[in-house]
């Protein structure tokens, strides 16, 4: 139920103020509309999933990832995050959650920077096969 203060403000049992429109102002300063939408003090609307919607309409997830109009999640650096949690860099390489890197051409990149083909052969960044004493290195 609601009660009325001496100043005439309506408040909830928990002490949150109620606006004339029926929205609730929480003790933290956020506004909860009658429809259940939440607007923070900074003017950001909060979705049911906990994401925030900026005044420009951009969505920012709880993890700080921006969501594009197409539904892609984007890091602050501009890389896209896949549904599986892998990151697609601006160059087109994929970084898995485990830290493995796969180039746009499909090469897996080793920690030393050489690339490994799908067949398991190592190649340099220029595409030459890596050999050791004339033999192919896998």
PDB file of N, CA and C in Angstrom, residues 34-114:
ATOM      1  N   UNK A  34       5.132   2.372 -14.289  1.00  0.00           N
ATOM      2  CA  UNK A  34       4.038   1.437 -14.032  1.00  0.00           C
ATOM      3  C   UNK A  34       4.165   0.186 -14.893  1.00  0.00           C
ATOM      4  N   UNK A  35       4.817   0.312 -16.066  1.00  0.00           N
ATOM      5  CA  UNK A  35       5.018  -0.838 -16.949  1.00  0.00           C
ATOM      6  C   UNK A  35       6.178  -1.712 -16.488  1.00  0.00           C
ATOM      7  N   UNK A  36       6.922  -1.249 -15.498  1.00  0.00           N
ATOM      8  CA  UNK A  36       8.041  -2.034 -14.986  1.00  0.00           C
ATOM      9  C   UNK A  36       9.390  -1.637 -15.544  1.00  0.00           C
ATOM     10  N   UNK A  37       9.433  -0.639 -16.448  1.00  0.00           N
ATOM     11  CA  UNK A  37      10.719  -0.169 -16.966  1.00  0.00           C
ATOM     12  C   UNK A  37      11.452   0.592 -15.871  1.00  0.00           C
ATOM     13  N   UNK A  38      12.779   0.479 -15.886  1.00  0.00           N
ATOM     14  CA  UNK A  38      13.609   1.173 -14.900  1.00  0.00           C
ATOM     15  C   UNK A  38      14.463   2.203 -15.625  1.00  0.00           C
ATOM     16  N   UNK A  39      14.523   3.416 -15.084  1.00  0.00           N
ATOM     17  CA  UNK A  39      15.376   4.465 -15.629  1.00  0.00           C
ATOM     18  C   UNK A  39      16.305   4.908 -14.506  1.00  0.00           C
ATOM     19  N   UNK A  40      17.634   4.860 -14.774  1.00  0.00           N
ATOM     20  CA  UNK A  40      18.612   5.236 -13.754  1.00  0.00           C
ATOM     21  C   UNK A  40      18.696   6.749 -13.620  1.00  0.00           C
ATOM     22  N   UNK A  41      19.401   7.218 -12.587  1.00  0.00           N
ATOM     23  CA  UNK A  41      19.602   8.654 -12.386  1.00  0.00           C
ATOM     24  C   UNK A  41      20.283   9.290 -13.587  1.00  0.00           C
ATOM     25  N   UNK A  42      21.137   8.507 -14.279  1.00  0.00           N
ATOM     26  CA  UNK A  42      21.859   9.032 -15.437  1.00  0.00           C
ATOM     27  C   UNK A  42      20.974   9.092 -16.676  1.00  0.00           C
ATOM     28  N   UNK A  43      19.715   8.668 -16.562  1.00  0.00           N
ATOM     29  CA  UNK A  43      18.808   8.685 -17.703  1.00  0.00           C
ATOM     30  C   UNK A  43      18.883   7.437 -18.556  1.00  0.00           C
ATOM     31  N   UNK A  44      19.560   6.385 -18.075  1.00  0.00           N
ATOM     32  CA  UNK A  44      19.659   5.137 -18.825  1.00  0.00           C
ATOM     33  C   UNK A  44      18.494   4.236 -18.450  1.00  0.00           C
ATOM     34  N   UNK A  45      17.819   3.689 -19.462  1.00  0.00           N
ATOM     35  CA  UNK A  45      16.737   2.748 -19.207  1.00  0.00           C
ATOM     36  C   UNK A  45      17.353   1.372 -19.033  1.00  0.00           C
ATOM     37  N   UNK A  46      16.873   0.580 -18.080  1.00  0.00           N
ATOM     38  CA  UNK A  46      17.409  -0.751 -17.802  1.00  0.00           C
ATOM     39  C   UNK A  46      16.404  -1.785 -18.289  1.00  0.00           C
ATOM     40  N   UNK A  47      16.884  -2.763 -19.085  1.00  0.00           N
ATOM     41  CA  UNK A  47      16.005  -3.822 -19.589  1.00  0.00           C
ATOM     42  C   UNK A  47      15.828  -4.899 -18.531  1.00  0.00           C
ATOM     43  N   UNK A  48      14.901  -5.818 -18.782  1.00  0.00           N
ATOM     44  CA  UNK A  48      14.671  -6.912 -17.836  1.00  0.00           C
ATOM     45  C   UNK A  48      15.909  -7.781 -17.677  1.00  0.00           C
ATOM     46  N   UNK A  49      16.769  -7.851 -18.719  1.00  0.00           N
ATOM     47  CA  UNK A  49      17.991  -8.652 -18.648  1.00  0.00           C
ATOM     48  C   UNK A  49      19.098  -7.928 -17.893  1.00  0.00           C
ATOM     49  N   UNK A  50      18.863  -6.659 -17.518  1.00  0.00           N
ATOM     50  CA  UNK A  50      19.876  -5.902 -16.797  1.00  0.00           C
ATOM     51  C   UNK A  50      20.730  -5.029 -17.695  1.00  0.00           C
ATOM     52  N   UNK A  51      20.492  -5.065 -19.014  1.00  0.00           N
ATOM     53  CA  UNK A  51      21.226  -4.189 -19.926  1.00  0.00           C
ATOM     54  C   UNK A  51      20.708  -2.763 -19.763  1.00  0.00           C
ATOM     55  N   UNK A  52      21.535  -1.803 -20.127  1.00  0.00           N
ATOM     56  CA  UNK A  52      21.132  -0.395 -20.047  1.00  0.00           C
ATOM     57  C   UNK A  52      20.966   0.158 -21.457  1.00  0.00           C
ATOM     58  N   UNK A  53      19.959   1.002 -21.634  1.00  0.00           N
ATOM     59  CA  UNK A  53      19.709   1.644 -22.918  1.00  0.00           C
ATOM     60  C   UNK A  53      20.061   3.117 -22.756  1.00  0.00           C
ATOM     61  N   UNK A  54      21.028   3.591 -23.568  1.00  0.00           N
ATOM     62  CA  UNK A  54      21.452   4.986 -23.463  1.00  0.00           C
ATOM     63  C   UNK A  54      20.391   5.898 -24.058  1.00  0.00           C
ATOM     64  N   UNK A  55      20.538   7.187 -23.825  1.00  0.00           N
ATOM     65  CA  UNK A  55      19.583   8.153 -24.367  1.00  0.00           C
ATOM     66  C   UNK A  55      19.599   8.162 -25.890  1.00  0.00           C
ATOM     67  N   UNK A  56      20.730   7.737 -26.492  1.00  0.00           N
ATOM     68  CA  UNK A  56      20.817   7.660 -27.952  1.00  0.00           C
ATOM     69  C   UNK A  56      20.184   6.381 -28.486  1.00  0.00           C
ATOM     70  N   UNK A  57      19.808   5.467 -27.582  1.00  0.00           N
ATOM     71  CA  UNK A  57      19.186   4.214 -28.003  1.00  0.00           C
ATOM     72  C   UNK A  57      20.130   3.031 -28.058  1.00  0.00           C
ATOM     73  N   UNK A  58      21.417   3.230 -27.759  1.00  0.00           N
ATOM     74  CA  UNK A  58      22.360   2.113 -27.742  1.00  0.00           C
ATOM     75  C   UNK A  58      22.112   1.259 -26.507  1.00  0.00           C
ATOM     76  N   UNK A  59      22.300  -0.051 -26.638  1.00  0.00           N
ATOM     77  CA  UNK A  59      22.142  -0.970 -25.516  1.00  0.00           C
ATOM     78  C   UNK A  59      23.526  -1.375 -25.036  1.00  0.00           C
ATOM     79  N   UNK A  60      23.733  -1.356 -23.725  1.00  0.00           N
ATOM     80  CA  UNK A  60      24.995  -1.781 -23.125  1.00  0.00           C
ATOM     81  C   UNK A  60      24.666  -2.897 -22.137  1.00  0.00           C
ATOM     82  N   UNK A  61      25.290  -4.081 -22.335  1.00  0.00           N
ATOM     83  CA  UNK A  61      25.011  -5.225 -21.470  1.00  0.00           C
ATOM     84  C   UNK A  61      25.644  -5.027 -20.104  1.00  0.00           C
ATOM     85  N   UNK A  62      25.293  -5.904 -19.150  1.00  0.00           N
ATOM     86  CA  UNK A  62      25.880  -5.840 -17.811  1.00  0.00           C
ATOM     87  C   UNK A  62      27.390  -6.007 -17.866  1.00  0.00           C
ATOM     88  N   UNK A  63      27.896  -6.724 -18.903  1.00  0.00           N
ATOM     89  CA  UNK A  63      29.343  -6.934 -19.049  1.00  0.00           C
ATOM     90  C   UNK A  63      30.031  -5.736 -19.687  1.00  0.00           C
ATOM     91  N   UNK A  64      29.261  -4.703 -20.063  1.00  0.00           N
ATOM     92  CA  UNK A  64      29.844  -3.525 -20.682  1.00  0.00           C
ATOM     93  C   UNK A  64      29.946  -3.610 -22.192  1.00  0.00           C
ATOM     94  N   UNK A  65      29.326  -4.629 -22.810  1.00  0.00           N
ATOM     95  CA  UNK A  65      29.353  -4.764 -24.261  1.00  0.00           C
ATOM     96  C   UNK A  65      28.206  -3.967 -24.866  1.00  0.00           C
ATOM     97  N   UNK A  66      28.501  -3.241 -25.949  1.00  0.00           N
ATOM     98  CA  UNK A  66      27.471  -2.499 -26.662  1.00  0.00           C
ATOM     99  C   UNK A  66      26.769  -3.455 -27.616  1.00  0.00           C
ATOM    100  N   UNK A  67      25.454  -3.313 -27.794  1.00  0.00           N
ATOM    101  CA  UNK A  67      24.691  -4.169 -28.694  1.00  0.00           C
ATOM    102  C   UNK A  67      24.271  -3.329 -29.891  1.00  0.00           C
ATOM    103  N   UNK A  68      24.572  -3.823 -31.116  1.00  0.00           N
ATOM    104  CA  UNK A  68      24.214  -3.088 -32.325  1.00  0.00           C
ATOM    105  C   UNK A  68      22.739  -3.283 -32.643  1.00  0.00           C
ATOM    106  N   UNK A  69      22.234  -2.507 -33.605  1.00  0.00           N
ATOM    107  CA  UNK A  69      20.835  -2.642 -34.021  1.00  0.00           C
ATOM    108  C   UNK A  69      20.571  -4.018 -34.604  1.00  0.00           C
ATOM    109  N   UNK A  70      21.613  -4.655 -35.159  1.00  0.00           N
ATOM    110  CA  UNK A  70      21.448  -5.993 -35.725  1.00  0.00           C
ATOM    111  C   UNK A  70      21.458  -7.063 -34.638  1.00  0.00           C
ATOM    112  N   UNK A  71      21.759  -6.674 -33.393  1.00  0.00           N
ATOM    113  CA  UNK A  71      21.764  -7.627 -32.291  1.00  0.00           C
ATOM    114  C   UNK A  71      23.138  -8.150 -31.924  1.00  0.00           C
ATOM    115  N   UNK A  72      24.185  -7.705 -32.633  1.00  0.00           N
ATOM    116  CA  UNK A  72      25.545  -8.141 -32.308  1.00  0.00           C
ATOM    117  C   UNK A  72      26.029  -7.410 -31.060  1.00  0.00           C
ATOM    118  N   UNK A  73      26.800  -8.124 -30.225  1.00  0.00           N
ATOM    119  CA  UNK A  73      27.427  -7.491 -29.066  1.00  0.00           C
ATOM    120  C   UNK A  73      28.809  -7.014 -29.500  1.00  0.00           C
ATOM    121  N   UNK A  74      29.198  -5.829 -29.073  1.00  0.00           N
ATOM    122  CA  UNK A  74      30.451  -5.222 -29.517  1.00  0.00           C
ATOM    123  C   UNK A  74      31.245  -4.761 -28.297  1.00  0.00           C
ATOM    124  N   UNK A  75      32.577  -5.060 -28.299  1.00  0.00           N
ATOM    125  CA  UNK A  75      33.437  -4.606 -27.210  1.00  0.00           C
ATOM    126  C   UNK A  75      33.685  -3.111 -27.348  1.00  0.00           C
ATOM    127  N   UNK A  76      34.255  -2.496 -26.314  1.00  0.00           N
ATOM    128  CA  UNK A  76      34.570  -1.072 -26.369  1.00  0.00           C
ATOM    129  C   UNK A  76      35.576  -0.774 -27.471  1.00  0.00           C
ATOM    130  N   UNK A  77      36.395  -1.781 -27.849  1.00  0.00           N
ATOM    131  CA  UNK A  77      37.384  -1.595 -28.910  1.00  0.00           C
ATOM    132  C   UNK A  77      36.763  -1.751 -30.297  1.00  0.00           C
ATOM    133  N   UNK A  78      35.496  -2.177 -30.373  1.00  0.00           N
ATOM    134  CA  UNK A  78      34.830  -2.323 -31.661  1.00  0.00           C
ATOM    135  C   UNK A  78      34.808  -3.733 -32.210  1.00  0.00           C
ATOM    136  N   UNK A  79      35.287  -4.725 -31.459  1.00  0.00           N
ATOM    137  CA  UNK A  79      35.257  -6.115 -31.915  1.00  0.00           C
ATOM    138  C   UNK A  79      33.893  -6.725 -31.605  1.00  0.00           C
ATOM    139  N   UNK A  80      33.412  -7.589 -32.496  1.00  0.00           N
ATOM    140  CA  UNK A  80      32.114  -8.246 -32.317  1.00  0.00           C
ATOM    141  C   UNK A  80      32.291  -9.482 -31.450  1.00  0.00           C
ATOM    142  N   UNK A  81      31.331  -9.749 -30.560  1.00  0.00           N
ATOM    143  CA  UNK A  81      31.337 -10.937 -29.712  1.00  0.00           C
ATOM    144  C   UNK A  81      30.252 -11.874 -30.224  1.00  0.00           C
ATOM    145  N   UNK A  82      30.638 -13.129 -30.564  1.00  0.00           N
ATOM    146  CA  UNK A  82      29.674 -14.099 -31.086  1.00  0.00           C
ATOM    147  C   UNK A  82      28.809 -14.645 -29.957  1.00  0.00           C
ATOM    148  N   UNK A  83      27.747 -15.370 -30.338  1.00  0.00           N
ATOM    149  CA  UNK A  83      26.879 -15.985 -29.331  1.00  0.00           C
ATOM    150  C   UNK A  83      27.643 -16.988 -28.480  1.00  0.00           C
ATOM    151  N   UNK A  84      28.695 -17.604 -29.042  1.00  0.00           N
ATOM    152  CA  UNK A  84      29.505 -18.575 -28.298  1.00  0.00           C
ATOM    153  C   UNK A  84      30.503 -17.891 -27.377  1.00  0.00           C
ATOM    154  N   UNK A  85      30.639 -16.562 -27.480  1.00  0.00           N
ATOM    155  CA  UNK A  85      31.570 -15.837 -26.631  1.00  0.00           C
ATOM    156  C   UNK A  85      32.914 -15.564 -27.272  1.00  0.00           C
ATOM    157  N   UNK A  86      33.109 -16.014 -28.524  1.00  0.00           N
ATOM    158  CA  UNK A  86      34.354 -15.702 -29.233  1.00  0.00           C
ATOM    159  C   UNK A  86      34.310 -14.246 -29.684  1.00  0.00           C
ATOM    160  N   UNK A  87      35.486 -13.658 -29.857  1.00  0.00           N
ATOM    161  CA  UNK A  87      35.582 -12.268 -30.296  1.00  0.00           C
ATOM    162  C   UNK A  87      36.072 -12.244 -31.733  1.00  0.00           C
ATOM    163  N   UNK A  88      35.388 -11.485 -32.586  1.00  0.00           N
ATOM    164  CA  UNK A  88      35.819 -11.286 -33.967  1.00  0.00           C
ATOM    165  C   UNK A  88      36.462  -9.905 -34.018  1.00  0.00           C
ATOM    166  N   UNK A  89      37.782  -9.883 -34.296  1.00  0.00           N
ATOM    167  CA  UNK A  89      38.502  -8.612 -34.315  1.00  0.00           C
ATOM    168  C   UNK A  89      38.135  -7.821 -35.555  1.00  0.00           C
ATOM    169  N   UNK A  90      38.519  -6.555 -35.574  1.00  0.00           N
ATOM    170  CA  UNK A  90      38.237  -5.712 -36.731  1.00  0.00           C
ATOM    171  C   UNK A  90      38.952  -6.220 -37.978  1.00  0.00           C
ATOM    172  N   UNK A  91      40.045  -6.998 -37.792  1.00  0.00           N
ATOM    173  CA  UNK A  91      40.764  -7.583 -38.927  1.00  0.00           C
ATOM    174  C   UNK A  91      40.091  -8.863 -39.412  1.00  0.00           C
ATOM    175  N   UNK A  92      39.094  -9.363 -38.669  1.00  0.00           N
ATOM    176  CA  UNK A  92      38.388 -10.574 -39.077  1.00  0.00           C
ATOM    177  C   UNK A  92      38.872 -11.846 -38.412  1.00  0.00           C
ATOM    178  N   UNK A  93      39.898 -11.771 -37.563  1.00  0.00           N
ATOM    179  CA  UNK A  93      40.358 -12.957 -36.837  1.00  0.00           C
ATOM    180  C   UNK A  93      39.373 -13.271 -35.718  1.00  0.00           C
ATOM    181  N   UNK A  94      39.314 -14.552 -35.334  1.00  0.00           N
ATOM    182  CA  UNK A  94      38.440 -14.985 -34.247  1.00  0.00           C
ATOM    183  C   UNK A  94      39.309 -15.379 -33.060  1.00  0.00           C
ATOM    184  N   UNK A  95      38.977 -14.850 -31.888  1.00  0.00           N
ATOM    185  CA  UNK A  95      39.655 -15.220 -30.652  1.00  0.00           C
ATOM    186  C   UNK A  95      38.632 -15.981 -29.813  1.00  0.00           C
ATOM    187  N   UNK A  96      38.918 -17.279 -29.561  1.00  0.00           N
ATOM    188  CA  UNK A  96      37.977 -18.094 -28.799  1.00  0.00           C
ATOM    189  C   UNK A  96      38.074 -17.763 -27.317  1.00  0.00           C
ATOM    190  N   UNK A  97      37.109 -18.252 -26.538  1.00  0.00           N
ATOM    191  CA  UNK A  97      37.139 -18.021 -25.093  1.00  0.00           C
ATOM    192  C   UNK A  97      38.381 -18.632 -24.460  1.00  0.00           C
ATOM    193  N   UNK A  98      38.925 -19.684 -25.084  1.00  0.00           N
ATOM    194  CA  UNK A  98      40.141 -20.324 -24.565  1.00  0.00           C
ATOM    195  C   UNK A  98      41.391 -19.549 -24.932  1.00  0.00           C
ATOM    196  N   UNK A  99      41.262 -18.542 -25.812  1.00  0.00           N
ATOM    197  CA  UNK A  99      42.406 -17.742 -26.207  1.00  0.00           C
ATOM    198  C   UNK A  99      43.028 -18.138 -27.530  1.00  0.00           C
ATOM    199  N   UNK A 100      42.501 -19.176 -28.195  1.00  0.00           N
ATOM    200  CA  UNK A 100      43.017 -19.559 -29.513  1.00  0.00           C
ATOM    201  C   UNK A 100      42.621 -18.503 -30.531  1.00  0.00           C
ATOM    202  N   UNK A 101      43.517 -18.280 -31.502  1.00  0.00           N
ATOM    203  CA  UNK A 101      43.255 -17.291 -32.545  1.00  0.00           C
ATOM    204  C   UNK A 101      43.175 -18.006 -33.882  1.00  0.00           C
ATOM    205  N   UNK A 102      42.132 -17.698 -34.660  1.00  0.00           N
ATOM    206  CA  UNK A 102      41.975 -18.233 -36.008  1.00  0.00           C
ATOM    207  C   UNK A 102      41.821 -17.036 -36.936  1.00  0.00           C
ATOM    208  N   UNK A 103      42.663 -16.988 -37.984  1.00  0.00           N
ATOM    209  CA  UNK A 103      42.611 -15.860 -38.908  1.00  0.00           C
ATOM    210  C   UNK A 103      41.386 -15.960 -39.799  1.00  0.00           C
ATOM    211  N   UNK A 104      41.106 -14.876 -40.499  1.00  0.00           N
ATOM    212  CA  UNK A 104      39.978 -14.829 -41.429  1.00  0.00           C
ATOM    213  C   UNK A 104      40.124 -15.900 -42.514  1.00  0.00           C
ATOM    214  N   UNK A 105      41.389 -16.247 -42.853  1.00  0.00           N
ATOM    215  CA  UNK A 105      41.641 -17.261 -43.876  1.00  0.00           C
ATOM    216  C   UNK A 105      41.514 -18.679 -43.328  1.00  0.00           C
ATOM    217  N   UNK A 106      41.303 -18.827 -42.013  1.00  0.00           N
ATOM    218  CA  UNK A 106      41.133 -20.152 -41.428  1.00  0.00           C
ATOM    219  C   UNK A 106      42.382 -20.733 -40.798  1.00  0.00           C
ATOM    220  N   UNK A 107      43.477 -19.962 -40.718  1.00  0.00           N
ATOM    221  CA  UNK A 107      44.703 -20.442 -40.084  1.00  0.00           C
ATOM    222  C   UNK A 107      44.608 -20.261 -38.572  1.00  0.00           C
ATOM    223  N   UNK A 108      45.049 -21.276 -37.824  1.00  0.00           N
ATOM    224  CA  UNK A 108      45.186 -21.136 -36.376  1.00  0.00           C
ATOM    225  C   UNK A 108      46.544 -20.494 -36.129  1.00  0.00           C
ATOM    226  N   UNK A 109      46.619 -19.533 -35.223  1.00  0.00           N
ATOM    227  CA  UNK A 109      47.860 -18.812 -34.952  1.00  0.00           C
ATOM    228  C   UNK A 109      48.460 -19.349 -33.652  1.00  0.00           C
ATOM    229  N   UNK A 110      49.763 -19.717 -33.722  1.00  0.00           N
ATOM    230  CA  UNK A 110      50.452 -20.217 -32.526  1.00  0.00           C
ATOM    231  C   UNK A 110      50.884 -19.045 -31.660  1.00  0.00           C
ATOM    232  N   UNK A 111      51.348 -19.340 -30.446  1.00  0.00           N
ATOM    233  CA  UNK A 111      51.806 -18.282 -29.548  1.00  0.00           C
ATOM    234  C   UNK A 111      52.997 -17.535 -30.116  1.00  0.00           C
ATOM    235  N   UNK A 112      53.797 -18.204 -30.961  1.00  0.00           N
ATOM    236  CA  UNK A 112      54.964 -17.554 -31.562  1.00  0.00           C
ATOM    237  C   UNK A 112      54.596 -16.780 -32.820  1.00  0.00           C
ATOM    238  N   UNK A 113      53.328 -16.831 -33.228  1.00  0.00           N
ATOM    239  CA  UNK A 113      52.889 -16.050 -34.373  1.00  0.00           C
ATOM    240  C   UNK A 113      52.845 -16.789 -35.689  1.00  0.00           C
ATOM    241  N   UNK A 114      53.340 -18.047 -35.748  1.00  0.00           N
ATOM    242  CA  UNK A 114      53.222 -18.774 -37.012  1.00  0.00           C
ATOM    243  C   UNK A 114      51.797 -19.289 -37.139  1.00  0.00           C
TER     244      UNK A 114
END
